[in-house]
XYZ file of C-alpha atoms in Angstrom:
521
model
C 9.052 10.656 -11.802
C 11.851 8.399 -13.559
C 11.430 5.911 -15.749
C 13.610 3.006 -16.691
C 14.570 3.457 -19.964
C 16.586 2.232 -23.009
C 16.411 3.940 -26.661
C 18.652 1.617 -29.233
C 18.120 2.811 -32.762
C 17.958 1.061 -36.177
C 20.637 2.501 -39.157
C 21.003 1.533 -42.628
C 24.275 1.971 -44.486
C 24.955 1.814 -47.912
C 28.505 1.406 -49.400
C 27.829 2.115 -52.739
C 25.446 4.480 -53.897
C 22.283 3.004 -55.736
C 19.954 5.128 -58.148
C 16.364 3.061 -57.485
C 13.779 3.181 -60.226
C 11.427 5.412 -60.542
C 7.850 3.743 -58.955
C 4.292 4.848 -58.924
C 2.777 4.255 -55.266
C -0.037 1.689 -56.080
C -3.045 -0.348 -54.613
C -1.678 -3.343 -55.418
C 1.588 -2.929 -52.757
C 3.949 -2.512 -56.138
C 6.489 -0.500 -57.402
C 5.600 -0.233 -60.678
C 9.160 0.952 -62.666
C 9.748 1.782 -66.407
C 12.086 -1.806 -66.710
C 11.018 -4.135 -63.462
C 8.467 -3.980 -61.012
C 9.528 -4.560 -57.590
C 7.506 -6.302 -55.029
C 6.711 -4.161 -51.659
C 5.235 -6.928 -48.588
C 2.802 -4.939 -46.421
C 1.661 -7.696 -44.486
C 2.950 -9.200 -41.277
C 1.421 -13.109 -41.045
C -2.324 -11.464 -42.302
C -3.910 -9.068 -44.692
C -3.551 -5.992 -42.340
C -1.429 -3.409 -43.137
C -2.587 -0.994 -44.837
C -0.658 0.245 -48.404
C 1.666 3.617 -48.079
C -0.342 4.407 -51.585
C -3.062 6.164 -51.797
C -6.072 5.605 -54.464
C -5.769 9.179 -55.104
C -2.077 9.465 -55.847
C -1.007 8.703 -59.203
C 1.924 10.957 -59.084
C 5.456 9.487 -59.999
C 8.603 9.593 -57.638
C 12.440 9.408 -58.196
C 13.998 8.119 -55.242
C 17.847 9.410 -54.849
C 20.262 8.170 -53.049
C 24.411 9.154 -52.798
C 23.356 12.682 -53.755
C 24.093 14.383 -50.210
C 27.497 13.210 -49.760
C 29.000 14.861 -52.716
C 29.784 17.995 -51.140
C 31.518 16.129 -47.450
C 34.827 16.243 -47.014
C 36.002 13.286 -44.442
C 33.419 15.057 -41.798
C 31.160 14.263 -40.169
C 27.574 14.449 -41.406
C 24.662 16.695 -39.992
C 20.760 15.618 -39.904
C 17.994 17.580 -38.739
C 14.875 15.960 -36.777
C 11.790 17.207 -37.983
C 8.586 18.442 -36.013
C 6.958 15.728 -34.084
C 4.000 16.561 -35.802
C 5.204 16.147 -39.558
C 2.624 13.650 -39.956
C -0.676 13.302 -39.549
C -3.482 11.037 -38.214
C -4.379 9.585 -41.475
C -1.743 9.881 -43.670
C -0.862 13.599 -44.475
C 2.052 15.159 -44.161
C 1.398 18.233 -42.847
C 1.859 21.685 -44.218
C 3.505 19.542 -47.682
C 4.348 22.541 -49.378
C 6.496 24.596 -46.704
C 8.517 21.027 -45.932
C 9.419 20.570 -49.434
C 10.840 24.511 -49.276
C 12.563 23.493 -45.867
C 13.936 20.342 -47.645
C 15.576 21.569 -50.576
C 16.567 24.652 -47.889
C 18.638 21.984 -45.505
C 19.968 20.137 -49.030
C 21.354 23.164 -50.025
C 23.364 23.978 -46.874
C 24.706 20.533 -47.108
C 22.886 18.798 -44.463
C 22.673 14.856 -45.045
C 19.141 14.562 -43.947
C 16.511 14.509 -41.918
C 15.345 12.754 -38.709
C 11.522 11.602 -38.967
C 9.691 10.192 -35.941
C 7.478 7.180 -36.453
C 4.758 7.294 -33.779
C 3.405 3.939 -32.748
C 0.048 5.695 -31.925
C -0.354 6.859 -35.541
C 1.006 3.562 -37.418
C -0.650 1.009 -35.184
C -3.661 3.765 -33.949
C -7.101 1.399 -33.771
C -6.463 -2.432 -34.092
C -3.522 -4.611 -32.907
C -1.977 -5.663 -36.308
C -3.084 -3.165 -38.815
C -0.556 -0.496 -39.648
C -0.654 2.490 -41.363
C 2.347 4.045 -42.896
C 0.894 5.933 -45.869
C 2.140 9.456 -44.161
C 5.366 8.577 -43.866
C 6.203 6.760 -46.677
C 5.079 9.977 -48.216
C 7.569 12.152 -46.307
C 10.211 9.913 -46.849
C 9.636 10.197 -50.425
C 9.431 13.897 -50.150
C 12.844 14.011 -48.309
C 14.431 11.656 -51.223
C 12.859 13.983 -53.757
C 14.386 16.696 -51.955
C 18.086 15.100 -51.986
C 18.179 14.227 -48.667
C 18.452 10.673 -46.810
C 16.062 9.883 -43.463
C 16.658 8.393 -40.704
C 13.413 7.229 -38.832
C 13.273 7.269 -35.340
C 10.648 4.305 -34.158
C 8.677 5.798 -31.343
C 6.851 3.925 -29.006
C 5.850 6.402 -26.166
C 3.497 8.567 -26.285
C 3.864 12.462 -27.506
C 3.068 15.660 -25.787
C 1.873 16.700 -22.334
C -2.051 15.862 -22.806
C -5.105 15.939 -25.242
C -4.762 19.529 -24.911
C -1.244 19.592 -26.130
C -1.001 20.429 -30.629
C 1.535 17.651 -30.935
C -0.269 14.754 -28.443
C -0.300 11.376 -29.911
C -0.777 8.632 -27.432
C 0.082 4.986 -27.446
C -2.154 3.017 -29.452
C -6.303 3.365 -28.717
C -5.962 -0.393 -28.153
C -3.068 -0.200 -26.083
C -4.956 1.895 -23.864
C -8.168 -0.099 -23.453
C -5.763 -2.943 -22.392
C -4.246 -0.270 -19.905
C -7.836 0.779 -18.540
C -8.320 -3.155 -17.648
C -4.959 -3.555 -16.393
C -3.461 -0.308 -14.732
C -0.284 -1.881 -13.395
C 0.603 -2.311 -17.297
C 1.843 1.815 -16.800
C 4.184 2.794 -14.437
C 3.544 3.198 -10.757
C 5.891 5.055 -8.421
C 5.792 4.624 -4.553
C 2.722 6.836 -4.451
C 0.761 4.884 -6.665
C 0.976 7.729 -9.607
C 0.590 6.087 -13.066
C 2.348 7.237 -15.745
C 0.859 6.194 -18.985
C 3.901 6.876 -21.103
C 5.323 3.443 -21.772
C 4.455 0.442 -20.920
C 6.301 -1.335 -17.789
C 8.888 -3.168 -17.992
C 8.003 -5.595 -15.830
C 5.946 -7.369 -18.367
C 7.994 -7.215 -21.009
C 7.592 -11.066 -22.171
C 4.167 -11.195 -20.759
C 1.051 -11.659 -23.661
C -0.807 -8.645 -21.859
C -1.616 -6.889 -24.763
C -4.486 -8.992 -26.488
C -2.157 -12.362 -26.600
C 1.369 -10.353 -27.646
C 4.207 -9.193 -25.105
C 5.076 -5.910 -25.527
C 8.274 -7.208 -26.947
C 6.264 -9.402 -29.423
C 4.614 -6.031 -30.435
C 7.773 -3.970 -31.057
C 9.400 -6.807 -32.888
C 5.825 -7.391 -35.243
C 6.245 -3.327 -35.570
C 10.013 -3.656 -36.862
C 9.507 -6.570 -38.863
C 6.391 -4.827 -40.515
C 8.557 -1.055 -41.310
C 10.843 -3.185 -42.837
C 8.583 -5.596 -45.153
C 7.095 -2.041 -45.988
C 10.080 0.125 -46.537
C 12.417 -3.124 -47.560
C 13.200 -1.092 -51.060
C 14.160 1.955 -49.318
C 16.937 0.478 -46.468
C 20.101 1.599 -46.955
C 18.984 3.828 -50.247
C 16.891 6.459 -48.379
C 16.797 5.696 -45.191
C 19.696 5.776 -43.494
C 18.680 5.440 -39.927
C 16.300 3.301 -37.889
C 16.016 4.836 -34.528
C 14.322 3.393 -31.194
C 12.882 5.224 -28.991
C 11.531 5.136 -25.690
C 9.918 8.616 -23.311
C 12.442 8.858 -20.529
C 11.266 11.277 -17.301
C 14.249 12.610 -16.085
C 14.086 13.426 -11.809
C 11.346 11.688 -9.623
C 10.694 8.175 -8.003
C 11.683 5.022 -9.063
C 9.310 3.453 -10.987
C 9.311 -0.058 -9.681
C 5.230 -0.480 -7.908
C 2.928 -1.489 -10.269
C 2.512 -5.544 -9.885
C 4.759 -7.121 -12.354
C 7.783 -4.981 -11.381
C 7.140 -6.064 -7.848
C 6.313 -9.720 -8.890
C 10.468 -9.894 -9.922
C 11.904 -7.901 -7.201
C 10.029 -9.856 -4.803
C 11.616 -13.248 -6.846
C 15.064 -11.460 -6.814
C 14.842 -10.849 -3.176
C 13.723 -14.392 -2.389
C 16.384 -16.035 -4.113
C 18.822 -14.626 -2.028
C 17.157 -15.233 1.181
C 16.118 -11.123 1.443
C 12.816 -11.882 1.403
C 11.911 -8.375 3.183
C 14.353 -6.434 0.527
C 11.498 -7.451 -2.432
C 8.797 -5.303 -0.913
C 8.913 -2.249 -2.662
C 11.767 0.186 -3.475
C 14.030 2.108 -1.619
C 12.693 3.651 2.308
C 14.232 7.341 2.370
C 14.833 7.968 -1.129
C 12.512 11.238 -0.835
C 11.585 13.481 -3.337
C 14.409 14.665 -5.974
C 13.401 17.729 -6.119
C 14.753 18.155 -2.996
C 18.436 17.930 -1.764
C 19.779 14.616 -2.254
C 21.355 14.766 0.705
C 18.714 15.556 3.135
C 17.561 11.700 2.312
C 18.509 8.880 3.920
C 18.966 6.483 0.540
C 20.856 9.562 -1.838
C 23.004 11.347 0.885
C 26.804 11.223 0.760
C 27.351 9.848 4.303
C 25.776 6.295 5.227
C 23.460 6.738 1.752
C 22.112 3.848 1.448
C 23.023 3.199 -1.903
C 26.634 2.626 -1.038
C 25.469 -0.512 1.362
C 24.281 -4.492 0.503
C 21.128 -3.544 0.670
C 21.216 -0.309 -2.020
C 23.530 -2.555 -4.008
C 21.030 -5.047 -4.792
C 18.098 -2.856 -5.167
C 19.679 -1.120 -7.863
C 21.460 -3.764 -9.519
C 18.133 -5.432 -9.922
C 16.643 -2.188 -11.411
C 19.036 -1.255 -13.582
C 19.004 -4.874 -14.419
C 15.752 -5.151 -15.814
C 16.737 -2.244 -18.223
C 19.724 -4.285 -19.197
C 17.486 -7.037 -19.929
C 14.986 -5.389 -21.464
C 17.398 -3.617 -23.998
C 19.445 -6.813 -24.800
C 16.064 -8.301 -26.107
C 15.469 -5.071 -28.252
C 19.025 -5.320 -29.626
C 18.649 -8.899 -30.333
C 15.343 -8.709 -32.027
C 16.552 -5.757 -34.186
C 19.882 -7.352 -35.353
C 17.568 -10.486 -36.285
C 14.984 -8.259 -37.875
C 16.769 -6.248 -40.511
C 20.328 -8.969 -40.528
C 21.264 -8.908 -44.257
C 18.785 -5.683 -45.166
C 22.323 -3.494 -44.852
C 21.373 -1.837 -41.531
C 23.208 -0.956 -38.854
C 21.743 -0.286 -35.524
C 22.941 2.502 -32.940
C 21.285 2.795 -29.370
C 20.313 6.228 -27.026
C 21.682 7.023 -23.619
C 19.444 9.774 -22.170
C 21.321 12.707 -21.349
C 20.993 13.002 -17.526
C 23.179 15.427 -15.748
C 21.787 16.948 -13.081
C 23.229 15.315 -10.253
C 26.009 13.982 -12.154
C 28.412 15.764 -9.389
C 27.109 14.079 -6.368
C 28.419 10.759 -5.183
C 25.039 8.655 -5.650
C 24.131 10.440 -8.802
C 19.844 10.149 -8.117
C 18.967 11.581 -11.190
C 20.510 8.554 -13.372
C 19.729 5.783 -10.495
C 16.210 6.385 -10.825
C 16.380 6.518 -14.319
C 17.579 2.828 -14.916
C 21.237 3.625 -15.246
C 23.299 2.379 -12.046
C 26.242 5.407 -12.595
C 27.731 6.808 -9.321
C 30.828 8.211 -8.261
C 32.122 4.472 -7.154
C 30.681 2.584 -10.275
C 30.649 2.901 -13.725
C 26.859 2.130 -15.232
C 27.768 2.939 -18.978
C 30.100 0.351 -19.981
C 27.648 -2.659 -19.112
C 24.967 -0.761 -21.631
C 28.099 -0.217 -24.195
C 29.613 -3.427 -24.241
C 25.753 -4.830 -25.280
C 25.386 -2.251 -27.964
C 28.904 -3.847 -29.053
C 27.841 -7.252 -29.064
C 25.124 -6.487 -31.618
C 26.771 -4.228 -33.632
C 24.892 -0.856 -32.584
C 26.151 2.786 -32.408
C 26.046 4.476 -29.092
C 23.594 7.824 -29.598
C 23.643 10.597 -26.605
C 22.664 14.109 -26.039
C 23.813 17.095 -24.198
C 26.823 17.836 -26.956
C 26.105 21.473 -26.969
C 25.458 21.898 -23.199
C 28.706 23.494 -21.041
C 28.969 23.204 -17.434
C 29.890 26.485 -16.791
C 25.847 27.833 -18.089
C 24.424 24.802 -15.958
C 26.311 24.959 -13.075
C 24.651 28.847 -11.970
C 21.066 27.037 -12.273
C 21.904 23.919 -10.980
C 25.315 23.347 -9.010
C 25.087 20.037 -8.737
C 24.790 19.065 -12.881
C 27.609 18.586 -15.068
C 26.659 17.569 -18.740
C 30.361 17.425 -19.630
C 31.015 15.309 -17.159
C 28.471 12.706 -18.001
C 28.989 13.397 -21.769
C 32.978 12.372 -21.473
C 31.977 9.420 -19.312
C 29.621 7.845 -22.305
C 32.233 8.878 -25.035
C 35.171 6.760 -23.233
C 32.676 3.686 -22.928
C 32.551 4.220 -26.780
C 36.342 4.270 -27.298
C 36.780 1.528 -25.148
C 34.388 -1.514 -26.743
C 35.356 0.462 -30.458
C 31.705 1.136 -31.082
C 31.002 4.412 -33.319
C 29.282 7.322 -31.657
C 26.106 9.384 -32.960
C 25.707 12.878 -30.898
C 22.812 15.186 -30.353
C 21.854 18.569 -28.709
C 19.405 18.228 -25.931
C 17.112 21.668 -26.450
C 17.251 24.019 -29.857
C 19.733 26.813 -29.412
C 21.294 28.255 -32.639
C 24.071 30.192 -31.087
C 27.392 29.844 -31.924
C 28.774 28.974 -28.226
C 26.209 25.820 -28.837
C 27.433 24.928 -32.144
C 31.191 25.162 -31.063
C 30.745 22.962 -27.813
C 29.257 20.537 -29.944
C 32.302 20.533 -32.214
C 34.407 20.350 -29.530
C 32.514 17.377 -28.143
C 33.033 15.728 -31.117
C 36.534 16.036 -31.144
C 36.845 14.344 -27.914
C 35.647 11.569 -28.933
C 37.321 11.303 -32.181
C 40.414 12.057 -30.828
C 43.118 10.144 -31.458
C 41.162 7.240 -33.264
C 42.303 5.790 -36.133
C 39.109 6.115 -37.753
C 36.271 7.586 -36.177
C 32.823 7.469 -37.404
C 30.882 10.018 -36.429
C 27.179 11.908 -37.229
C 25.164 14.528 -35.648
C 21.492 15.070 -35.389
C 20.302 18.355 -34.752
C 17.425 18.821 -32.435
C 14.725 20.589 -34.588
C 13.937 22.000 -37.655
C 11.540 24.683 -36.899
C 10.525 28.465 -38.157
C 13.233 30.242 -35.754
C 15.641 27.928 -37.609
C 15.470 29.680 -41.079
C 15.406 33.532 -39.940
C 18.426 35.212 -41.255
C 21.284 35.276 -38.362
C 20.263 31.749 -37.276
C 20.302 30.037 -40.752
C 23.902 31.912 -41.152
C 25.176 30.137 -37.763
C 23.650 27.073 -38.770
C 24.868 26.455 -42.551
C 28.119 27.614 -40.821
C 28.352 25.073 -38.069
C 26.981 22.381 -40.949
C 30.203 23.411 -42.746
C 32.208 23.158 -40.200
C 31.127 19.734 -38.726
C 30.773 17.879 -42.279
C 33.864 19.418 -43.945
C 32.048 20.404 -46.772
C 33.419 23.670 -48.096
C 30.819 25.023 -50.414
C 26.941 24.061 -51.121
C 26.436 20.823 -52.735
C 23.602 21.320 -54.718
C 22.177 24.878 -56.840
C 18.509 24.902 -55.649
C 15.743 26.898 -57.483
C 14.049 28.837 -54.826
C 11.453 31.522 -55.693
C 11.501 31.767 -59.725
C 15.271 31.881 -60.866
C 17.196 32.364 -57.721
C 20.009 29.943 -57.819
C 22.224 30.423 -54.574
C 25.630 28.899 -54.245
C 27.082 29.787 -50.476
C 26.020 30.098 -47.168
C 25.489 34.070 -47.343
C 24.219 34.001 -50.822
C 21.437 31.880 -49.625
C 20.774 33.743 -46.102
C 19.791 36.728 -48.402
C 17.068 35.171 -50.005
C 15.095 35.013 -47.150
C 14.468 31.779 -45.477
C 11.247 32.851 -43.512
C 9.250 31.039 -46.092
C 10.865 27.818 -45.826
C 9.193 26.552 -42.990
C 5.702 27.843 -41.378
């Protein structure tokens, strides 16, 4: 099943590098430094965040910041996302000792940083209004430690497959209870599946969840990470990322009651009062041929007619809406902290070389062969100032096309990198599955190219999709620190790490013979 989505993302740039004090992590929400103490605001209108110190942890950081550009040369830099699960449930980072190996390992090969998800189900777990961030305020600190900047992706679908699932985390407990009372709140397609993912957008401005809008939520969530992390913007962390769970084939996800309620208002106010019943008769089942259904099919689709026209514009309207509210609350949120903000566009290509283009329709974007659904979504990420993020950079055609004849990841790729060019906005890429083969690593390269083109000056970053064990065995660390090389224009390490005893590598091949296997497992 598809889901409406939108994923804008929160970044913080720095012009000039700042060296912050070092700070003890204290009970009393300070930053206690050898010549100021600086004040840190966990609280959002009440006493009930929770402090990212710990009564246990007297231990002192130094927080760095400029370090990982030293080695770039005019490139473009490379970050790494990190496990879903590099936090846990109480405010752990988990397996400490083997990510502070894997961070000085991706420092050394000249990577910028790192890309840390920030679940809402963990921060905001039992109680609407109490948030937790001890866990990663201690990875970001790690990270620093480690010479590397963060970028934190704000996550506010749920994670994993199922309880069964070693990286689940679901939306909040409390979330859920409302969710139990009121089932439309999820998703519904046509069959009356829920999908407990997200939240609808249908009631985005509604106060269904204990006297808050899920907007109200999200923005209370932002405003809180940044009271909390206020001393870090723009030193550390470099990035604040949104994100939302996007399905990619199925139904569209328009039949739970609040979805209806404005269709059925849309429908009315055009005198179409039998158009707001539901969604579209004959779109079928995508896993099927497109064109064996009467909405989808090339000939007399019913897409390409009055009626297709304003079922779509209405649902790909509500994820316009519901993004322009994000984007607005964001710039409003962290205006004057030195952030910039940059936005997703899921990568969905699978029946990118049909007319109708299903996949993206039911997805929320209106993109066919007759209509362009990108620049509407660019030219708001423009208006606020945000960076357009998208996947698929190291996917070819030519691989996808013997699975699937119908896809064509290039295709869609190009399409969101000329609504970039055109409303001027810079461009953040990333890879839509681990592979750490070269022919990946050069399309993404090439990708990039495409985009920068031509541009007087392009700006330009990369985040690679995930650090894992398979990343640091020997052949795949080599292609890596190459491609790293290649993309950021750095030509030799920037920093000489100690690794086991006295070991002090200085190039990519150098530090492939160490053996990387302990870096991360």
């Amino acid at each position: 099943m598809a889901i409406a989505t939108f994923a804008p993302s929160f970044c913080c740039t720095r012009t000039e590098p700042t060296q912050l004090p070092r700070f003890r992590l204290t009970h009393s929400h300070k930053l206690q430094s050898q010549t100021r103490r600086l004040s840190v605001s966990c609280r959002l209108n009440s006493s009930n965040s929770l402090s990212p110190a710990d009564n246990n942890n007297n231990n002192r950081y130094k927080l760095h910041d400029g370090a990982s550009s030293q080695g770039r040369r005019n490139g473009s830099p490379v970050f790494v996302k990190l496990p879903e699960d590099s936090t846990m449930i109480g405010g752990k980072v988990k397996r400490r000792k083997a990510m502070a190996q894997s961070f000085k390992a991706l420092a050394a090969a000249g990577v910028e940083g790192v890309v840390v998800e920030v679940w809402w189900g963990v921060v905001e777990r039992d109680r609407p209004g109490v948030y937790d961030w001890r866990g990663y305020f201690d990875l970001i600190v790690l990270a620093s430690n480690c010479g590397l900047k963060v970028r934190a992706l704000l996550a506010f679908h749920q994670c994993g497959s199922g309880p069964g699932d070693p990286k689940w985390v679901p939306l909040p407990q409390w979330v859920l209870e409302e969710i139990d009372k009121d089932p439309d709140l999820a998703y519904s397609d046509r069959f009356g599946r829920r999908n407990m993912e997200y939240i609808s957008l249908g009631c985005d401005i509604l106060p269904v969840l204990r006297g808050r809008s899920p907007i109200q939520a999200y923005t209370d969530f932002m405003r809180n990470f940044r009271d909390t992390f206020r001393p870090l913007l723009g030193a550390i962390i470099t990035k604040l990322m949104w994100s939302w769970r996007s399905r990619e084939l199925g139904e569209f996800q328009c039949y739970d009651k609040y979805m209806l309620a404005s269709l059925n208002a849309c429908a009315r106010e055009i005198g179409m009062r039998e158009w707001g019943d539901g969604g579209p008769i004959g779109a079928s089942n995508l896993m099927q041929d497109p064109e064996h259904t009467e909405f989808f099919r090339t000939d007399n689709g019913l897409w390409n007619t009055a009626y297709g026209n304003f079922f779509l514009e209405w649902y790909s309207g509500m994820l316009l809406l519901h993004g322009e509210r994000i984007c607005r609350e964001a710039e409003t949120i962290f205006r004057g902290t030195r952030v910039n903000t940059s936005a997703k566009v899921g990568g969905i290509h699978w029946h990118y070389g049909t007319p109708s283009h299903p996949s993206e329709l039911t997805a929320g974007y209106y993109n066919t062969s007759t209509r362009d659904g990108f620049l509407p979504i660019a030219r708001i990420f423009g208006r606020y100032g945000f960076t357009l993020c998208c996947s698929c950079f190291e996917m070819r055609d030519v691989d996808e096309k013997q699975m699937n004849p119908f896809s064509s990841p290039e295709g869609f790729l190009r399409q969101l990198l000329l609504a970039a060019r055109i409303c001027e906005i810079p461009l953040e890429g990333e890879n839509s599955a681990t592979s750490l083969d070269d022919a990946a690593f050069q399309q993404v390269i090439k990708m990039s190219k495409f985009y920068s083109e031509g541009l007087e000056k392009p700006s330009f970053s990369f985040n690679f999709l995930r650090m894992d064990k398979n990343m640091f065995e020997y052949h795949n660390w080599v292609r890596f620190t190459r491609f790293v090389r290649q993309l950021s224009g750095s030509s030799i390490f920037r920093a000489k790490l100690d690794f086991r005893g006295d070991i002090r590598p200085s190039s990519a091949s150098d530090f492939a013979k160490v053996g990387l296997a302990f870096a991360y497992c």
